[in-house]
mmCIF file of N, CA and C in Angstrom:
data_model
loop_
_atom_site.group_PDB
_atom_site.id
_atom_site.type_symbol
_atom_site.label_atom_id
_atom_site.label_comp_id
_atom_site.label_asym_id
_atom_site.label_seq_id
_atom_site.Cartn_x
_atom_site.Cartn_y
_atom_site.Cartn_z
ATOM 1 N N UNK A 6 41.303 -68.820 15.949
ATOM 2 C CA UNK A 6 41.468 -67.443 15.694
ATOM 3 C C UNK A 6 41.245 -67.151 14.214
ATOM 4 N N UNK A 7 41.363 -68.320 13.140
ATOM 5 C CA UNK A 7 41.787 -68.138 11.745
ATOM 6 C C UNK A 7 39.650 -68.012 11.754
ATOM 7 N N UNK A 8 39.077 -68.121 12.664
ATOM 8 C CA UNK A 8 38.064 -68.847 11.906
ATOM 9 C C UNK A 8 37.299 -66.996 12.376
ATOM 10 N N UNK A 9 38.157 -66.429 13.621
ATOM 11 C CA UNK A 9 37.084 -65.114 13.977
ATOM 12 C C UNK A 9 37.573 -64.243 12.778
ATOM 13 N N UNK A 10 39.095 -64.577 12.419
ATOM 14 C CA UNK A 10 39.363 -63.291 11.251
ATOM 15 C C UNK A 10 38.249 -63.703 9.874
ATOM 16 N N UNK A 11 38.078 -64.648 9.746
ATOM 17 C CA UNK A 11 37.239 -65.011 8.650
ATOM 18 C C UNK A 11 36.190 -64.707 8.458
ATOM 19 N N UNK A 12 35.498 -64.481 9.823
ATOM 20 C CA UNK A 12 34.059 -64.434 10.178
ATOM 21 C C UNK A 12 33.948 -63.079 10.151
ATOM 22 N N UNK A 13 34.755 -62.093 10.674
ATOM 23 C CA UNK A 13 35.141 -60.603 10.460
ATOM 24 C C UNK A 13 35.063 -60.154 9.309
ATOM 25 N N UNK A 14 35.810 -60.785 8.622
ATOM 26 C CA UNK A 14 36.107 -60.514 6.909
ATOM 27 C C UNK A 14 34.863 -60.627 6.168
ATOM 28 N N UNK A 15 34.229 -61.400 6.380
ATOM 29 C CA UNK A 15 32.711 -61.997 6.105
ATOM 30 C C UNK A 15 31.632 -60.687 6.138
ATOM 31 N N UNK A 16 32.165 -60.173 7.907
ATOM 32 C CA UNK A 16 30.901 -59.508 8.140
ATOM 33 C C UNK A 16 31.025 -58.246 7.577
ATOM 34 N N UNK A 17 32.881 -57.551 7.197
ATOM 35 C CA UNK A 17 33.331 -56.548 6.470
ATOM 36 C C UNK A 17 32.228 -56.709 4.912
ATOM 37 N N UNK A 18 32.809 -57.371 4.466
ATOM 38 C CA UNK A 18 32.365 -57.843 3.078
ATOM 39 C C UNK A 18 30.491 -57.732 3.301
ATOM 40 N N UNK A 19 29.714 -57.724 4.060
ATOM 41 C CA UNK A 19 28.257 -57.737 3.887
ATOM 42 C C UNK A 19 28.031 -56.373 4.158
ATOM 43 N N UNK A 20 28.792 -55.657 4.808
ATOM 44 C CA UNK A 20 28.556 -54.455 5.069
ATOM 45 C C UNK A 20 29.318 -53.654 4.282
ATOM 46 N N UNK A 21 29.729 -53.289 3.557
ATOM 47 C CA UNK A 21 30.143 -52.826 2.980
ATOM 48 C C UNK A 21 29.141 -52.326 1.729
ATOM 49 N N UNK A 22 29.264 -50.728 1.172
ATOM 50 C CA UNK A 22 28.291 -50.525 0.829
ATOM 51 C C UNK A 22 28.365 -50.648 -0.877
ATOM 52 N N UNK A 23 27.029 -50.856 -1.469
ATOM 53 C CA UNK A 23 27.293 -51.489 -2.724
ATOM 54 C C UNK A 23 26.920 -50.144 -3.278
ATOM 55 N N UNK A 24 27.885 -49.785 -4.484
ATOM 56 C CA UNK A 24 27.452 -49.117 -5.455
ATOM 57 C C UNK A 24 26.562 -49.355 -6.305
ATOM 58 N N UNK A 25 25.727 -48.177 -6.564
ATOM 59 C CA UNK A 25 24.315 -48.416 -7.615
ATOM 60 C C UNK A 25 24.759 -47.794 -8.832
ATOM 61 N N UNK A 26 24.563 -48.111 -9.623
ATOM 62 C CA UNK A 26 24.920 -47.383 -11.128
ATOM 63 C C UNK A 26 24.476 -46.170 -11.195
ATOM 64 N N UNK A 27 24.647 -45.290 -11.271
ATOM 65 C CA UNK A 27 23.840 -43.456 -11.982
ATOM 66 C C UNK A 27 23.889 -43.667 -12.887
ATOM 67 N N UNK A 28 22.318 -43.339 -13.063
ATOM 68 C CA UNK A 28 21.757 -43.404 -14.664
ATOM 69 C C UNK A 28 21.716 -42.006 -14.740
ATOM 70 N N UNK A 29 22.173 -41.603 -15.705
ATOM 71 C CA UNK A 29 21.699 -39.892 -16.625
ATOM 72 C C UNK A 29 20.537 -39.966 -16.773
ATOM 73 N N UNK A 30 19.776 -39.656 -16.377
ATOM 74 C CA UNK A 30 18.164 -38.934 -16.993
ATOM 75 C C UNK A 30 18.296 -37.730 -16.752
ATOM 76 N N UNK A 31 17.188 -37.201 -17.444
ATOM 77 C CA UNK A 31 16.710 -36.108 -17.481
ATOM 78 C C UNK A 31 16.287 -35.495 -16.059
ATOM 79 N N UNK A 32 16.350 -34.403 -15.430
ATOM 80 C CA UNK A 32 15.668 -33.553 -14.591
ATOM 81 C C UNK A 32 14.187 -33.979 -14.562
ATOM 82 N N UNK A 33 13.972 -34.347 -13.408
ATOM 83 C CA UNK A 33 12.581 -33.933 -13.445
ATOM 84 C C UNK A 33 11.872 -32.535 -12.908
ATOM 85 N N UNK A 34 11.173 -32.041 -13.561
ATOM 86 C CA UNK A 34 10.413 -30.920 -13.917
ATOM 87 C C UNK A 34 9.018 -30.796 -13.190
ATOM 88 N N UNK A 35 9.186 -30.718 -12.090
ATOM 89 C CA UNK A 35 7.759 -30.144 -11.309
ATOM 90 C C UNK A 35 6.738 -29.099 -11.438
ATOM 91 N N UNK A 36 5.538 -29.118 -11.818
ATOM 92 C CA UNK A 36 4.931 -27.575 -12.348
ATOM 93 C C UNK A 36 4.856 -27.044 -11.265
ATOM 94 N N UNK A 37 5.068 -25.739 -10.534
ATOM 95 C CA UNK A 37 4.364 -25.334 -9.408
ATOM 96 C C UNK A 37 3.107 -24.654 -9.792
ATOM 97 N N UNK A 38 2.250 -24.774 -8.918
ATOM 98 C CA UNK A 38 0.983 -24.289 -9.087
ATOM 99 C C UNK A 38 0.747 -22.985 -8.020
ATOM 100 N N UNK A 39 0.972 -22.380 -8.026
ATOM 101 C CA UNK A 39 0.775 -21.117 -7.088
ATOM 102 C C UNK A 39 -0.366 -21.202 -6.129
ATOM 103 N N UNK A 40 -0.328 -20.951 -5.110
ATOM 104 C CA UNK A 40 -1.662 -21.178 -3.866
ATOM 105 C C UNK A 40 -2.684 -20.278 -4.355
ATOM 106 N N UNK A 41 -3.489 -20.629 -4.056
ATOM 107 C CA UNK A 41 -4.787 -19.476 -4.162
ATOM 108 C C UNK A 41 -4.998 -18.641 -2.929
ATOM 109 N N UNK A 42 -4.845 -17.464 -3.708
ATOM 110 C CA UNK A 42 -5.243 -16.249 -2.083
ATOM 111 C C UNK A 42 -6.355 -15.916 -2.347
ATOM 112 N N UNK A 43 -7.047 -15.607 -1.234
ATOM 113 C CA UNK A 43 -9.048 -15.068 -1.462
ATOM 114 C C UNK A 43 -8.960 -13.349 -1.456
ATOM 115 N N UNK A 44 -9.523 -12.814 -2.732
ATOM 116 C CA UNK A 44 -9.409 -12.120 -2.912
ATOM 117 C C UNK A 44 -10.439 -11.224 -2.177
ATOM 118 N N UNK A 45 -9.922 -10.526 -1.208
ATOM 119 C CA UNK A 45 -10.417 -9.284 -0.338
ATOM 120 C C UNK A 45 -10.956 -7.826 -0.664
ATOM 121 N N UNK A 46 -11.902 -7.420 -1.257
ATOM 122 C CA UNK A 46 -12.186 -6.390 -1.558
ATOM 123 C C UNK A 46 -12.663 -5.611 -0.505
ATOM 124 N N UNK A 47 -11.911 -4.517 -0.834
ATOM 125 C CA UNK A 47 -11.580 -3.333 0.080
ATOM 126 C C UNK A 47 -12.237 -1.820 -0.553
ATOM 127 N N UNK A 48 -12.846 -1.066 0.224
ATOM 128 C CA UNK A 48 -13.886 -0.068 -0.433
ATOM 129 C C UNK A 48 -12.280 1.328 -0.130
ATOM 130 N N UNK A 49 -12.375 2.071 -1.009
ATOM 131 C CA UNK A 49 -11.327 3.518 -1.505
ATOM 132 C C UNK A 49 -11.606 3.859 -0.132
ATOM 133 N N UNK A 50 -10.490 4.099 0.237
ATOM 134 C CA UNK A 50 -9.887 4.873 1.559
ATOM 135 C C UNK A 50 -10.642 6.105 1.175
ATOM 136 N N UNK A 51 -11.355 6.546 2.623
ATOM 137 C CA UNK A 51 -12.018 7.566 2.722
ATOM 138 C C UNK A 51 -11.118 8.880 2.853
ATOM 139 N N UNK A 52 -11.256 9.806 2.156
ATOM 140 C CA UNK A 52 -10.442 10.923 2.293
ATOM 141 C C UNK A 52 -10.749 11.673 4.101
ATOM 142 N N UNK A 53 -9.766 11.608 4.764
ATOM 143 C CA UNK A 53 -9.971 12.019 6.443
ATOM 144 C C UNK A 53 -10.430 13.558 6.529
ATOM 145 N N UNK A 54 -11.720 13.794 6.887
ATOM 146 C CA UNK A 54 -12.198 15.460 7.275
ATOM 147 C C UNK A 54 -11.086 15.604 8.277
ATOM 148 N N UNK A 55 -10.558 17.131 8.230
ATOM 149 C CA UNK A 55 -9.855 17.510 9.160
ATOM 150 C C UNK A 55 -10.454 18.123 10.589
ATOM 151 N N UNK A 56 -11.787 18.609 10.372
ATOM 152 C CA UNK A 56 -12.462 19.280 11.163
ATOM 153 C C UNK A 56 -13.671 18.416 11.421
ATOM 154 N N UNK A 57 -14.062 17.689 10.398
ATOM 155 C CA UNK A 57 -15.690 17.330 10.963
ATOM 156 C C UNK A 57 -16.079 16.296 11.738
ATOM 157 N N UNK A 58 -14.798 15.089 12.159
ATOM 158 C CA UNK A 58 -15.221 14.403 12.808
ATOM 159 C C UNK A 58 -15.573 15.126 14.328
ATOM 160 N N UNK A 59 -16.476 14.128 14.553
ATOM 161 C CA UNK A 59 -16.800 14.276 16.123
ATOM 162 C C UNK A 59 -15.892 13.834 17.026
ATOM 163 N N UNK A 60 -14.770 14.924 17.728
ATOM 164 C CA UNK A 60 -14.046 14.392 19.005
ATOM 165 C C UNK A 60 -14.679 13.349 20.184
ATOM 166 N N UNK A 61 -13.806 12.694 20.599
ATOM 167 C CA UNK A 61 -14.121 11.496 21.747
ATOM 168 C C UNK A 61 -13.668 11.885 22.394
ATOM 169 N N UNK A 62 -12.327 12.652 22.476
ATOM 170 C CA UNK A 62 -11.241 12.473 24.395
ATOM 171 C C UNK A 62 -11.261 14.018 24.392
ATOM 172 N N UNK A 63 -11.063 14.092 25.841
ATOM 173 C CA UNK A 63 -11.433 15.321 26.303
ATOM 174 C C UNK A 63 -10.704 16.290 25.708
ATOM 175 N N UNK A 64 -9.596 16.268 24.883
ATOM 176 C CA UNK A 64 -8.567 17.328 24.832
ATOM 177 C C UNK A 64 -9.670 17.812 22.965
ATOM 178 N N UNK A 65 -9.857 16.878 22.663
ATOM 179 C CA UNK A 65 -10.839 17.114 21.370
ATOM 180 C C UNK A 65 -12.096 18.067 21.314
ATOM 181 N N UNK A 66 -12.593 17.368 22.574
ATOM 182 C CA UNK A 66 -13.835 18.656 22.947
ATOM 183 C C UNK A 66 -13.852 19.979 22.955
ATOM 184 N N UNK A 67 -12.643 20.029 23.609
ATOM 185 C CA UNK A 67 -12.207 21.055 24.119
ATOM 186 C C UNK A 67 -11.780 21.931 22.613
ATOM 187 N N UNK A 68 -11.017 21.051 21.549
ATOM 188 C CA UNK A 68 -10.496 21.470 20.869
ATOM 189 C C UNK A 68 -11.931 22.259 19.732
ATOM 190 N N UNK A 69 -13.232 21.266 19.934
ATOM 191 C CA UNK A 69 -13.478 21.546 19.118
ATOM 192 C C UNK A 69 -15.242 22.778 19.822
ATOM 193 N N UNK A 70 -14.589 23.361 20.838
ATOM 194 C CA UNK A 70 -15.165 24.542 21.487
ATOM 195 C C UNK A 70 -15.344 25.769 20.883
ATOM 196 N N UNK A 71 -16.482 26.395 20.297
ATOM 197 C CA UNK A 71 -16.463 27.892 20.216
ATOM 198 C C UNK A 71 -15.239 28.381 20.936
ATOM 199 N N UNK A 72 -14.763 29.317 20.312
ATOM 200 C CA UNK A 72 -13.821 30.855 20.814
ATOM 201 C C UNK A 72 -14.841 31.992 20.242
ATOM 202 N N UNK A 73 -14.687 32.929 21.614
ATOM 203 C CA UNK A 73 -15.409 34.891 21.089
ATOM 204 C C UNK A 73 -14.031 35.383 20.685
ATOM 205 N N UNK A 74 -13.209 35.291 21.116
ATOM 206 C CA UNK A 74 -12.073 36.109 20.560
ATOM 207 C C UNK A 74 -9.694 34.917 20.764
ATOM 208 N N UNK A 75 -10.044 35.449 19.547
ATOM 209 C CA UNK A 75 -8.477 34.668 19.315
ATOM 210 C C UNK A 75 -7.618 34.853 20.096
ATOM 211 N N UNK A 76 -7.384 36.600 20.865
ATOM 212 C CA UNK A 76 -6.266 36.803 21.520
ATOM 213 C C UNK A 76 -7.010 36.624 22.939
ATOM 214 N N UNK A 77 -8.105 36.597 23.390
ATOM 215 C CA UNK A 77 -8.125 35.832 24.524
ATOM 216 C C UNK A 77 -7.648 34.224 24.933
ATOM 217 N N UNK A 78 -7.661 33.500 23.939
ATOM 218 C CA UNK A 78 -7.357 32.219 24.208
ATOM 219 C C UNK A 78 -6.037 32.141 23.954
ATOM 220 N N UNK A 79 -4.795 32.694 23.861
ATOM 221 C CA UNK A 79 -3.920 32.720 23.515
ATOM 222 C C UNK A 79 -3.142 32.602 24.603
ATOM 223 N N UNK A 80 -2.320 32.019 25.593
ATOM 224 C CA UNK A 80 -1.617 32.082 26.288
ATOM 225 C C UNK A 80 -0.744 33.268 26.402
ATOM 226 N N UNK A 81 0.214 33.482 27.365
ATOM 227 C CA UNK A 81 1.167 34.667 27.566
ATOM 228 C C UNK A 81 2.409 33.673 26.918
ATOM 229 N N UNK A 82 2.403 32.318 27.383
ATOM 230 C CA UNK A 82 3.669 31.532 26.851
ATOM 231 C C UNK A 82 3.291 31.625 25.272
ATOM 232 N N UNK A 83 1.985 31.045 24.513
ATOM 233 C CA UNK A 83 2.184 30.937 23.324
ATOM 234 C C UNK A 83 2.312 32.045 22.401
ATOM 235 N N UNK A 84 1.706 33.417 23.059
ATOM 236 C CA UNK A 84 1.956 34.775 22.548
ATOM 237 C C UNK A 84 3.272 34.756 22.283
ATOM 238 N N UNK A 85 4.364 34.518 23.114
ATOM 239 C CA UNK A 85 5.398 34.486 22.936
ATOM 240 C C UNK A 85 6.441 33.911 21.814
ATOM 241 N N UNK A 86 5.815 32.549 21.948
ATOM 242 C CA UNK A 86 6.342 31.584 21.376
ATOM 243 C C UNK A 86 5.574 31.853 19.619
ATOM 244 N N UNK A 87 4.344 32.380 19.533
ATOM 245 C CA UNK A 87 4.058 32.647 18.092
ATOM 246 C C UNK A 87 4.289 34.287 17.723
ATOM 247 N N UNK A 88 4.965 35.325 18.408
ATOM 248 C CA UNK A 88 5.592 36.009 18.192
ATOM 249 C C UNK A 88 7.037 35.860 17.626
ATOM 250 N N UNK A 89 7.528 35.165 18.221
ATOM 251 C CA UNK A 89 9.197 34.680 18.069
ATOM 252 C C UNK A 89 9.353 33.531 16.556
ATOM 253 N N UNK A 90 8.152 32.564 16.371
ATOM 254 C CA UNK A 90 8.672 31.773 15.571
ATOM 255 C C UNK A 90 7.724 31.941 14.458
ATOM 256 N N UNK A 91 6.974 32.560 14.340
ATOM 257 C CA UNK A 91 5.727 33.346 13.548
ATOM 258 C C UNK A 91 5.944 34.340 12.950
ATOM 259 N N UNK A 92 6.003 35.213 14.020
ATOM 260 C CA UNK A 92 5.600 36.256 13.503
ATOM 261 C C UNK A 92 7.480 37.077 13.439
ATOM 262 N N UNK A 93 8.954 36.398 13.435
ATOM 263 C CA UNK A 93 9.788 36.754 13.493
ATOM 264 C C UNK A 93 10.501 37.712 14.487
ATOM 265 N N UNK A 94 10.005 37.569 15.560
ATOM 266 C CA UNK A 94 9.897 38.328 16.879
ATOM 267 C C UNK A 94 9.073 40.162 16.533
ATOM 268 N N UNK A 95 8.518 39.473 15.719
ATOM 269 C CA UNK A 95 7.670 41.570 15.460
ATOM 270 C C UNK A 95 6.681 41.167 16.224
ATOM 271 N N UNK A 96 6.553 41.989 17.515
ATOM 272 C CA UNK A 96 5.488 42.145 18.108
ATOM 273 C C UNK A 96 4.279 42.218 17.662
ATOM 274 N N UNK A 97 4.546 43.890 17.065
ATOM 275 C CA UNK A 97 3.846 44.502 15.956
ATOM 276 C C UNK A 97 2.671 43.890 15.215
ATOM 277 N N UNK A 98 3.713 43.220 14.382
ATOM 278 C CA UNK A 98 2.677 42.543 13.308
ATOM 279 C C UNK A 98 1.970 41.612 13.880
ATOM 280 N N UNK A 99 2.543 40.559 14.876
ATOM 281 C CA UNK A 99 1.099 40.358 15.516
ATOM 282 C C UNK A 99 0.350 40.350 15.717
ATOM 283 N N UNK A 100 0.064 41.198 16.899
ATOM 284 C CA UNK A 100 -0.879 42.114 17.304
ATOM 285 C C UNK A 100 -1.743 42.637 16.093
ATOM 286 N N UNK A 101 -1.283 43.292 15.008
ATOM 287 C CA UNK A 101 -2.181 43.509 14.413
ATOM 288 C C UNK A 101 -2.733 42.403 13.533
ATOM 289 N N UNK A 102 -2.033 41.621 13.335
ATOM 290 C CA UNK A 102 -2.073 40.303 12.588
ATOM 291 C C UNK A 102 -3.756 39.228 13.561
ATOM 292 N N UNK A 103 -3.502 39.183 14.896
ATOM 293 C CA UNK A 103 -4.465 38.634 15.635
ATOM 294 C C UNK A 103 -5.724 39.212 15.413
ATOM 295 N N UNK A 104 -5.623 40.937 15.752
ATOM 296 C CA UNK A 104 -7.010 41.632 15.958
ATOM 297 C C UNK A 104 -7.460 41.196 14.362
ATOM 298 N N UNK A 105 -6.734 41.698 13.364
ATOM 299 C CA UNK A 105 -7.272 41.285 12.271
ATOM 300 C C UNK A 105 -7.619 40.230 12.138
ATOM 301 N N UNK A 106 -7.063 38.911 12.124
ATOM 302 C CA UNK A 106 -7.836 37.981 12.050
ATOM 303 C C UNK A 106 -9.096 37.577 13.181
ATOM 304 N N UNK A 107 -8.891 38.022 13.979
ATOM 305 C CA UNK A 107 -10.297 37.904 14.974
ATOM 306 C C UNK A 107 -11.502 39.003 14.626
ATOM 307 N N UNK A 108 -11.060 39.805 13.627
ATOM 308 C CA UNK A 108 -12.361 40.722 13.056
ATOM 309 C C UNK A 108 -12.930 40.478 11.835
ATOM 310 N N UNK A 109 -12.324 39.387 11.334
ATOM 311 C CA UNK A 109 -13.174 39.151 9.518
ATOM 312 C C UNK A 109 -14.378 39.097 9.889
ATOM 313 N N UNK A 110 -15.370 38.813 8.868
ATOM 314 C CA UNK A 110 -16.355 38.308 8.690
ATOM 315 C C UNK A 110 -17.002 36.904 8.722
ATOM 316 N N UNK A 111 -15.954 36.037 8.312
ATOM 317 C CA UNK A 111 -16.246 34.838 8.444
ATOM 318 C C UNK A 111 -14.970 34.089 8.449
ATOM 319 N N UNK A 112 -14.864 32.735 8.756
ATOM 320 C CA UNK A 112 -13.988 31.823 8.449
ATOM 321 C C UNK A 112 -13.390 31.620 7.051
ATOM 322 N N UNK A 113 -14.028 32.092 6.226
ATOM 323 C CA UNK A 113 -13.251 31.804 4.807
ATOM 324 C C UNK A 113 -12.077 32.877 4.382
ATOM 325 N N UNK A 114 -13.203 34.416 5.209
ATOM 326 C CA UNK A 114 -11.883 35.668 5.423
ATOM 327 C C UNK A 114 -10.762 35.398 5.911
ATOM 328 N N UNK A 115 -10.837 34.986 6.744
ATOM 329 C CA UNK A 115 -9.709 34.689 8.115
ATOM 330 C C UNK A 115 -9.056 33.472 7.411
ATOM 331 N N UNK A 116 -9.606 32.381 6.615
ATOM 332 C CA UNK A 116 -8.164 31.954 6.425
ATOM 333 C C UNK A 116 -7.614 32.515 5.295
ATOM 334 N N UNK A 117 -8.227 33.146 4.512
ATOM 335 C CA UNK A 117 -7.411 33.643 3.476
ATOM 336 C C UNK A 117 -6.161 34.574 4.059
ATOM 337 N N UNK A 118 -6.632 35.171 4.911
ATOM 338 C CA UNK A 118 -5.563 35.830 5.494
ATOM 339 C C UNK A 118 -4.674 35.671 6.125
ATOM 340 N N UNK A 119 -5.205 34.345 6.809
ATOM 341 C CA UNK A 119 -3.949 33.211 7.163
ATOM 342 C C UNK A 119 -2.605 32.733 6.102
ATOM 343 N N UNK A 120 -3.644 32.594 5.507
ATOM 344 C CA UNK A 120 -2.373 31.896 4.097
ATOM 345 C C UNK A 120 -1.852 33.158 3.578
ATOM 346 N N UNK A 121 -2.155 34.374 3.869
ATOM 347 C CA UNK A 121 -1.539 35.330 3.501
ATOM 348 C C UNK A 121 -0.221 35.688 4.067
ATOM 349 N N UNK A 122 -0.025 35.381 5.229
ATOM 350 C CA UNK A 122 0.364 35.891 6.432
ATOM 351 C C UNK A 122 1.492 34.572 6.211
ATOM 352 N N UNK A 123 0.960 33.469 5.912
ATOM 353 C CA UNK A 123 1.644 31.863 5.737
ATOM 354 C C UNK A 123 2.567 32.214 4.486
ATOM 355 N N UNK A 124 2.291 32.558 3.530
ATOM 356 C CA UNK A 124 3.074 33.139 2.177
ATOM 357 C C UNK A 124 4.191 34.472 2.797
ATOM 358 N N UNK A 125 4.034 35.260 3.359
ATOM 359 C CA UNK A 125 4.389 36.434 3.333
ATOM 360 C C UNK A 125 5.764 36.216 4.791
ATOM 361 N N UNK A 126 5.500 35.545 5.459
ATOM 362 C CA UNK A 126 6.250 35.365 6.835
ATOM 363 C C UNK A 126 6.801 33.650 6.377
ATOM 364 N N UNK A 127 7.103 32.720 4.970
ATOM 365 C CA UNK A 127 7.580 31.636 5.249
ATOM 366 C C UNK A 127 6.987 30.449 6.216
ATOM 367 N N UNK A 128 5.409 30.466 6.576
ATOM 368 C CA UNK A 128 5.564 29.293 7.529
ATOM 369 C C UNK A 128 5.590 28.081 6.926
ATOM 370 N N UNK A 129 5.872 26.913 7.414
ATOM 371 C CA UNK A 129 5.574 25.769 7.000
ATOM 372 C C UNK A 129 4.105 25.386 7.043
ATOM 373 N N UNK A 130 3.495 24.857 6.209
ATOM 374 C CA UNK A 130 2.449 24.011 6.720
ATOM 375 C C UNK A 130 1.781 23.380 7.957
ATOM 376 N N UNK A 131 3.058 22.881 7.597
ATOM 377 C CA UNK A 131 3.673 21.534 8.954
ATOM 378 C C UNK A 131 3.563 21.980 10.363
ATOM 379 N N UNK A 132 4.011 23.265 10.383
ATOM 380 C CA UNK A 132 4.250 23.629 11.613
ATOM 381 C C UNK A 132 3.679 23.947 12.746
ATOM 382 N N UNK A 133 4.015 23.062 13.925
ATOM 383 C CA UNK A 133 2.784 23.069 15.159
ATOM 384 C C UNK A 133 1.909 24.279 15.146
ATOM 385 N N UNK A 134 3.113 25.306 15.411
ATOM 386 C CA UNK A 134 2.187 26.652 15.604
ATOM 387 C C UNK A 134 1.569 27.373 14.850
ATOM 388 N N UNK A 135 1.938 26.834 14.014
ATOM 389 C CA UNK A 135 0.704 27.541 12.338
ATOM 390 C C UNK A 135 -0.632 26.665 12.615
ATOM 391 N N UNK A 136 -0.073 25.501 13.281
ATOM 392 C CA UNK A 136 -1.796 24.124 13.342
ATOM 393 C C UNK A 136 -2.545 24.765 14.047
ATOM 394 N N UNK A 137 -1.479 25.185 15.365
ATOM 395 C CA UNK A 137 -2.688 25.718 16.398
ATOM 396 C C UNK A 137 -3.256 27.104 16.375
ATOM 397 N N UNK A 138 -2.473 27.663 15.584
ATOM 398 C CA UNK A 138 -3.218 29.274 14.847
ATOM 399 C C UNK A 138 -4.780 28.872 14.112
ATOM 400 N N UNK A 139 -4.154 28.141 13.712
ATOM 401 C CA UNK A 139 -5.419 27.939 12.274
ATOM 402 C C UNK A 139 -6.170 27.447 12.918
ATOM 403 N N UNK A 140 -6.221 26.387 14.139
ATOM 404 C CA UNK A 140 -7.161 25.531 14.990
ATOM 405 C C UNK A 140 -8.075 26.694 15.664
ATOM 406 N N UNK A 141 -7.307 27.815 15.811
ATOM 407 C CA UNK A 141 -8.230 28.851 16.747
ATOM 408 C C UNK A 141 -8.890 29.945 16.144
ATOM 409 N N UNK A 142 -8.321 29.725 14.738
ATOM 410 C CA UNK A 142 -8.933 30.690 13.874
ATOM 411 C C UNK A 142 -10.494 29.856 13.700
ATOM 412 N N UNK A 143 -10.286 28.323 13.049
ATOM 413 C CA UNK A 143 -11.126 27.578 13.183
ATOM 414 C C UNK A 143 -12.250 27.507 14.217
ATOM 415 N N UNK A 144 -11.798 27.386 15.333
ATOM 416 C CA UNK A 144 -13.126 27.714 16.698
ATOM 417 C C UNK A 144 -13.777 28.822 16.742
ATOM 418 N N UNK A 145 -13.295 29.992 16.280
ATOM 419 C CA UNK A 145 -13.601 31.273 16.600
ATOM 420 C C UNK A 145 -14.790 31.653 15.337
ATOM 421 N N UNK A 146 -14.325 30.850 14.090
ATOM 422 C CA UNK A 146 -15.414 31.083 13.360
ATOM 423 C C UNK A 146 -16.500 29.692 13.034
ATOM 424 N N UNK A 147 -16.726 28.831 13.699
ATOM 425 C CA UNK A 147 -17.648 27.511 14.144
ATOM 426 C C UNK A 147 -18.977 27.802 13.890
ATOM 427 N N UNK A 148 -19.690 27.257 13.326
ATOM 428 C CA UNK A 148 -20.937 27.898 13.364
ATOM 429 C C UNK A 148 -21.686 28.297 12.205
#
């Protein structure tokens, strides 16, 4: 038995792990070298025509159709709806607001008078129903 504790002790003692001295040095200091990216040249974003591209899907075609007259294409719902949020529920001005703009002379008349109408009544820019005003002012003078 004296000879397995010995042989134990033995195999403790080989296994057992040996300390290595730590030496102080210095840090070592790796340069990084940054990857190379391939440089992609890219031509100035084309400023987007609002009107001149050529529509593809049907709702475009459509959009981009002659009109003879503004208050014909006008729905009874959107009459409504650009009376009320347009034109501040004044009938009135409407109405005269439409015929007038469907009687200028040209497209440059008609929008001036748009933006008149845009200044004078608060619209937004932004706003659907000012887009689709101006979209039909737009068709009506095409050409």
């Amino acid at each position: 038995m004296e000879e397995t504790v010995s042989a134990i002790e033995e195999i403790e003692e080989e296994l057992s792990p040996i300390e290595e001295p730590v030496s102080e040095s210095e840090p070592i200091e790796e340069e990084i070298i940054p990857a190379e990216e391939p440089v992609v040249e890219t031509a100035a974003p084309k400023a987007m025509p609002v009107f001149e591209e050529e529509p593809t899907d049907l709702a475009g075609k459509f959009s981009a159709t002659p009109i003879a007259d503004i208050k014909q294409s006008i729905s009874i719902a959107k009459k409504f709806e650009y009376i009320n949020t347009l034109f501040q529920g004044n009938v009135e001005k409407y109405s005269r607001s439409i015929v007038n703009l469907n009687s200028m002379r040209n497209g440059d008349e008609a929008f001036e008078e748009l933006n008149r109408l845009r200044r004078e009544l608060g619209w937004e820019e932004e706003d659907a129903n000012y887009l689709e005003l101006a979209n039909l002012i737009r068709r009506r003078y095409l050409g």
